[in-house]
mmCIF file of the C-alpha atoms, coordinates in Angstrom:
data_MODEL
# 
_entry.id   MODEL 
# 
loop_
_atom_site.group_PDB 
_atom_site.id 
_atom_site.type_symbol 
_atom_site.label_atom_id 
_atom_site.label_alt_id 
_atom_site.label_comp_id 
_atom_site.label_asym_id 
_atom_site.label_entity_id 
_atom_site.label_seq_id 
_atom_site.pdbx_PDB_ins_code 
_atom_site.Cartn_x 
_atom_site.Cartn_y 
_atom_site.Cartn_z 
_atom_site.occupancy 
_atom_site.B_iso_or_equiv 
_atom_site.pdbx_formal_charge 
_atom_site.auth_seq_id 
_atom_site.auth_comp_id 
_atom_site.auth_asym_id 
_atom_site.auth_atom_id 
_atom_site.pdbx_PDB_model_num 
ATOM 1  C CA . MET A 1 1  ? -50.223 -35.592 42.639 1.00 0.00 ? 1  MET A CA 1 
ATOM 2  C CA . SER A 1 2  ? -47.734 -38.397 42.610 1.00 0.00 ? 2  SER A CA 1 
ATOM 3  C CA . GLY A 1 3  ? -47.032 -41.434 40.534 1.00 0.00 ? 3  GLY A CA 1 
ATOM 4  C CA . SER A 1 4  ? -45.866 -41.883 37.003 1.00 0.00 ? 4  SER A CA 1 
ATOM 5  C CA . PHE A 1 5  ? -47.017 -40.356 33.761 1.00 0.00 ? 5  PHE A CA 1 
ATOM 6  C CA . ARG A 1 6  ? -46.492 -40.877 30.076 1.00 0.00 ? 6  ARG A CA 1 
ATOM 7  C CA . ILE A 1 7  ? -46.803 -38.589 27.109 1.00 0.00 ? 7  ILE A CA 1 
ATOM 8  C CA . ALA A 1 8  ? -50.324 -38.924 25.671 1.00 0.00 ? 8  ALA A CA 1 
ATOM 9  C CA . PRO A 1 9  ? -50.473 -41.037 22.490 1.00 0.00 ? 9  PRO A CA 1 
ATOM 10 C CA . ASP A 1 10 ? -51.515 -38.160 20.217 1.00 0.00 ? 10 ASP A CA 1 
ATOM 11 C CA . VAL A 1 11 ? -48.829 -35.773 21.515 1.00 0.00 ? 11 VAL A CA 1 
ATOM 12 C CA . ARG A 1 12 ? -45.532 -35.035 19.819 1.00 0.00 ? 12 ARG A CA 1 
ATOM 13 C CA . TYR A 1 13 ? -42.918 -32.696 21.210 1.00 0.00 ? 13 TYR A CA 1 
ATOM 14 C CA . ARG A 1 14 ? -39.533 -31.294 20.365 1.00 0.00 ? 14 ARG A CA 1 
ATOM 15 C CA . VAL A 1 15 ? -37.165 -29.175 22.445 1.00 0.00 ? 15 VAL A CA 1 
ATOM 16 C CA . ILE A 1 16 ? -35.773 -26.247 20.459 1.00 0.00 ? 16 ILE A CA 1 
ATOM 17 C CA . ASP A 1 17 ? -33.491 -23.645 22.041 1.00 0.00 ? 17 ASP A CA 1 
ATOM 18 C CA . ASP A 1 18 ? -34.580 -24.553 25.603 1.00 0.00 ? 18 ASP A CA 1 
ATOM 19 C CA . GLU A 1 19 ? -38.289 -24.386 24.774 1.00 0.00 ? 19 GLU A CA 1 
ATOM 20 C CA . ALA A 1 20 ? -40.661 -27.287 24.262 1.00 0.00 ? 20 ALA A CA 1 
ATOM 21 C CA . VAL A 1 21 ? -42.944 -27.194 21.260 1.00 0.00 ? 21 VAL A CA 1 
ATOM 22 C CA . VAL A 1 22 ? -45.818 -29.590 21.917 1.00 0.00 ? 22 VAL A CA 1 
ATOM 23 C CA . VAL A 1 23 ? -48.302 -30.649 19.267 1.00 0.00 ? 23 VAL A CA 1 
ATOM 24 C CA . ARG A 1 24 ? -51.585 -32.218 20.356 1.00 0.00 ? 24 ARG A CA 1 
ATOM 25 C CA . GLN A 1 25 ? -52.478 -33.882 17.091 1.00 0.00 ? 25 GLN A CA 1 
ATOM 26 C CA . GLY A 1 26 ? -56.013 -34.863 18.107 1.00 0.00 ? 26 GLY A CA 1 
ATOM 27 C CA . GLU A 1 27 ? -56.887 -31.275 18.971 1.00 0.00 ? 27 GLU A CA 1 
ATOM 28 C CA . GLY A 1 28 ? -54.713 -29.562 16.370 1.00 0.00 ? 28 GLY A CA 1 
ATOM 29 C CA . ASP A 1 29 ? -53.071 -27.465 19.106 1.00 0.00 ? 29 ASP A CA 1 
ATOM 30 C CA . VAL A 1 30 ? -49.500 -26.274 19.326 1.00 0.00 ? 30 VAL A CA 1 
ATOM 31 C CA . LEU A 1 31 ? -48.217 -25.303 22.781 1.00 0.00 ? 31 LEU A CA 1 
ATOM 32 C CA . VAL A 1 32 ? -44.880 -23.716 23.661 1.00 0.00 ? 32 VAL A CA 1 
ATOM 33 C CA . PHE A 1 33 ? -43.283 -24.071 27.104 1.00 0.00 ? 33 PHE A CA 1 
ATOM 34 C CA . ASN A 1 34 ? -40.222 -22.513 28.762 1.00 0.00 ? 34 ASN A CA 1 
ATOM 35 C CA . GLN A 1 35 ? -36.925 -24.216 29.651 1.00 0.00 ? 35 GLN A CA 1 
ATOM 36 C CA . VAL A 1 36 ? -37.977 -25.729 32.988 1.00 0.00 ? 36 VAL A CA 1 
ATOM 37 C CA . ALA A 1 37 ? -41.283 -26.945 31.577 1.00 0.00 ? 37 ALA A CA 1 
ATOM 38 C CA . ALA A 1 38 ? -39.434 -28.391 28.588 1.00 0.00 ? 38 ALA A CA 1 
ATOM 39 C CA . ARG A 1 39 ? -37.208 -30.349 30.955 1.00 0.00 ? 39 ARG A CA 1 
ATOM 40 C CA . VAL A 1 40 ? -40.225 -31.708 32.866 1.00 0.00 ? 40 VAL A CA 1 
ATOM 41 C CA . ILE A 1 41 ? -41.792 -32.868 29.587 1.00 0.00 ? 41 ILE A CA 1 
ATOM 42 C CA . GLN A 1 42 ? -38.521 -34.527 28.555 1.00 0.00 ? 42 GLN A CA 1 
ATOM 43 C CA . LEU A 1 43 ? -38.320 -36.341 31.898 1.00 0.00 ? 43 LEU A CA 1 
ATOM 44 C CA . VAL A 1 44 ? -41.906 -37.589 31.559 1.00 0.00 ? 44 VAL A CA 1 
ATOM 45 C CA . GLY A 1 45 ? -40.890 -38.877 28.132 1.00 0.00 ? 45 GLY A CA 1 
ATOM 46 C CA . GLU A 1 46 ? -37.970 -40.716 29.740 1.00 0.00 ? 46 GLU A CA 1 
ATOM 47 C CA . GLY A 1 47 ? -40.428 -42.528 32.015 1.00 0.00 ? 47 GLY A CA 1 
ATOM 48 C CA . LEU A 1 48 ? -39.479 -40.927 35.321 1.00 0.00 ? 48 LEU A CA 1 
ATOM 49 C CA . SER A 1 49 ? -41.998 -40.767 38.177 1.00 0.00 ? 49 SER A CA 1 
ATOM 50 C CA . SER A 1 50 ? -43.170 -37.396 39.456 1.00 0.00 ? 50 SER A CA 1 
ATOM 51 C CA . GLN A 1 51 ? -40.822 -37.774 42.457 1.00 0.00 ? 51 GLN A CA 1 
ATOM 52 C CA . GLN A 1 52 ? -37.869 -38.557 40.182 1.00 0.00 ? 52 GLN A CA 1 
ATOM 53 C CA . ILE A 1 53 ? -38.763 -35.603 37.964 1.00 0.00 ? 53 ILE A CA 1 
ATOM 54 C CA . SER A 1 54 ? -38.854 -33.272 40.974 1.00 0.00 ? 54 SER A CA 1 
ATOM 55 C CA . ASP A 1 55 ? -35.509 -34.639 42.211 1.00 0.00 ? 55 ASP A CA 1 
ATOM 56 C CA . ARG A 1 56 ? -33.893 -34.106 38.818 1.00 0.00 ? 56 ARG A CA 1 
ATOM 57 C CA . VAL A 1 57 ? -35.266 -30.562 38.403 1.00 0.00 ? 57 VAL A CA 1 
ATOM 58 C CA . VAL A 1 58 ? -34.060 -29.662 41.919 1.00 0.00 ? 58 VAL A CA 1 
ATOM 59 C CA . ASP A 1 59 ? -30.580 -30.882 40.933 1.00 0.00 ? 59 ASP A CA 1 
ATOM 60 C CA . GLU A 1 60 ? -30.540 -29.049 37.593 1.00 0.00 ? 60 GLU A CA 1 
ATOM 61 C CA . PHE A 1 61 ? -32.070 -25.651 38.385 1.00 0.00 ? 61 PHE A CA 1 
ATOM 62 C CA . ASP A 1 62 ? -31.178 -22.999 40.929 1.00 0.00 ? 62 ASP A CA 1 
ATOM 63 C CA . ALA A 1 63 ? -34.305 -22.389 42.995 1.00 0.00 ? 63 ALA A CA 1 
ATOM 64 C CA . PRO A 1 64 ? -35.556 -23.380 46.436 1.00 0.00 ? 64 PRO A CA 1 
ATOM 65 C CA . ASP A 1 65 ? -36.212 -27.121 46.722 1.00 0.00 ? 65 ASP A CA 1 
ATOM 66 C CA . LYS A 1 66 ? -39.709 -26.759 48.184 1.00 0.00 ? 66 LYS A CA 1 
ATOM 67 C CA . ARG A 1 67 ? -40.756 -24.279 45.492 1.00 0.00 ? 67 ARG A CA 1 
ATOM 68 C CA . ILE A 1 68 ? -39.508 -26.491 42.658 1.00 0.00 ? 68 ILE A CA 1 
ATOM 69 C CA . ARG A 1 69 ? -41.321 -29.551 44.005 1.00 0.00 ? 69 ARG A CA 1 
ATOM 70 C CA . LYS A 1 70 ? -44.582 -27.607 44.354 1.00 0.00 ? 70 LYS A CA 1 
ATOM 71 C CA . ASP A 1 71 ? -44.218 -26.124 40.852 1.00 0.00 ? 71 ASP A CA 1 
ATOM 72 C CA . VAL A 1 72 ? -43.406 -29.495 39.256 1.00 0.00 ? 72 VAL A CA 1 
ATOM 73 C CA . GLU A 1 73 ? -46.499 -31.080 40.816 1.00 0.00 ? 73 GLU A CA 1 
ATOM 74 C CA . ALA A 1 74 ? -48.669 -28.167 39.658 1.00 0.00 ? 74 ALA A CA 1 
ATOM 75 C CA . PHE A 1 75 ? -47.216 -28.313 36.146 1.00 0.00 ? 75 PHE A CA 1 
ATOM 76 C CA . LEU A 1 76 ? -47.774 -32.068 35.872 1.00 0.00 ? 76 LEU A CA 1 
ATOM 77 C CA . GLU A 1 77 ? -51.401 -31.478 36.870 1.00 0.00 ? 77 GLU A CA 1 
ATOM 78 C CA . GLU A 1 78 ? -51.665 -28.742 34.228 1.00 0.00 ? 78 GLU A CA 1 
ATOM 79 C CA . LEU A 1 79 ? -50.169 -31.060 31.587 1.00 0.00 ? 79 LEU A CA 1 
ATOM 80 C CA . GLU A 1 80 ? -52.683 -33.735 32.544 1.00 0.00 ? 80 GLU A CA 1 
ATOM 81 C CA . ASN A 1 81 ? -55.567 -31.243 32.271 1.00 0.00 ? 81 ASN A CA 1 
ATOM 82 C CA . LEU A 1 82 ? -54.256 -30.197 28.841 1.00 0.00 ? 82 LEU A CA 1 
ATOM 83 C CA . LYS A 1 83 ? -54.127 -33.891 27.859 1.00 0.00 ? 83 LYS A CA 1 
ATOM 84 C CA . VAL A 1 84 ? -50.414 -33.651 27.131 1.00 0.00 ? 84 VAL A CA 1 
ATOM 85 C CA . VAL A 1 85 ? -49.612 -36.372 29.678 1.00 0.00 ? 85 VAL A CA 1 
ATOM 86 C CA . GLU A 1 86 ? -51.671 -39.133 31.214 1.00 0.00 ? 86 GLU A CA 1 
ATOM 87 C CA . PRO A 1 87 ? -51.220 -41.138 34.400 1.00 0.00 ? 87 PRO A CA 1 
ATOM 88 C CA . LEU A 1 88 ? -49.550 -44.477 33.967 1.00 0.00 ? 88 LEU A CA 1 
ATOM 89 C CA . PRO A 1 89 ? -52.068 -47.119 35.064 1.00 0.00 ? 89 PRO A CA 1 
ATOM 90 C CA . PRO A 1 90 ? -51.045 -49.062 38.185 1.00 0.00 ? 90 PRO A CA 1 
ATOM 91 C CA . GLY A 1 91 ? -48.963 -52.082 37.309 1.00 0.00 ? 91 GLY A CA 1 
ATOM 92 C CA . GLU A 1 92 ? -48.176 -50.882 33.797 1.00 0.00 ? 92 GLU A CA 1 
ATOM 93 C CA . LYS A 1 93 ? -44.497 -50.613 33.068 1.00 0.00 ? 93 LYS A CA 1 
ATOM 94 C CA . LYS A 1 94 ? -42.984 -47.471 31.640 1.00 0.00 ? 94 LYS A CA 1 
ATOM 95 C CA . SER A 1 95 ? -42.013 -47.859 28.017 1.00 0.00 ? 95 SER A CA 1 
# 
């Protein structure tokens, strides 16, 4: 999975003590994610592409480069399946 994502319109999140608390308002769900996942969600919110997110996480966390990149891609796919993020349509600018 590559490309850019955005936080879904009905999702609100806050990072508290290195954890992300995500509220899916449309579903009434509250999800809690660990420090690395919280950082990925923040970077999506900043409008970074999946490649840029992987690069940033590699720089910020101490783990093997290949493993981080694989995990970031898998987590972005999981977030998309959970409807926390959505792909940015081609040609649409990040906000």
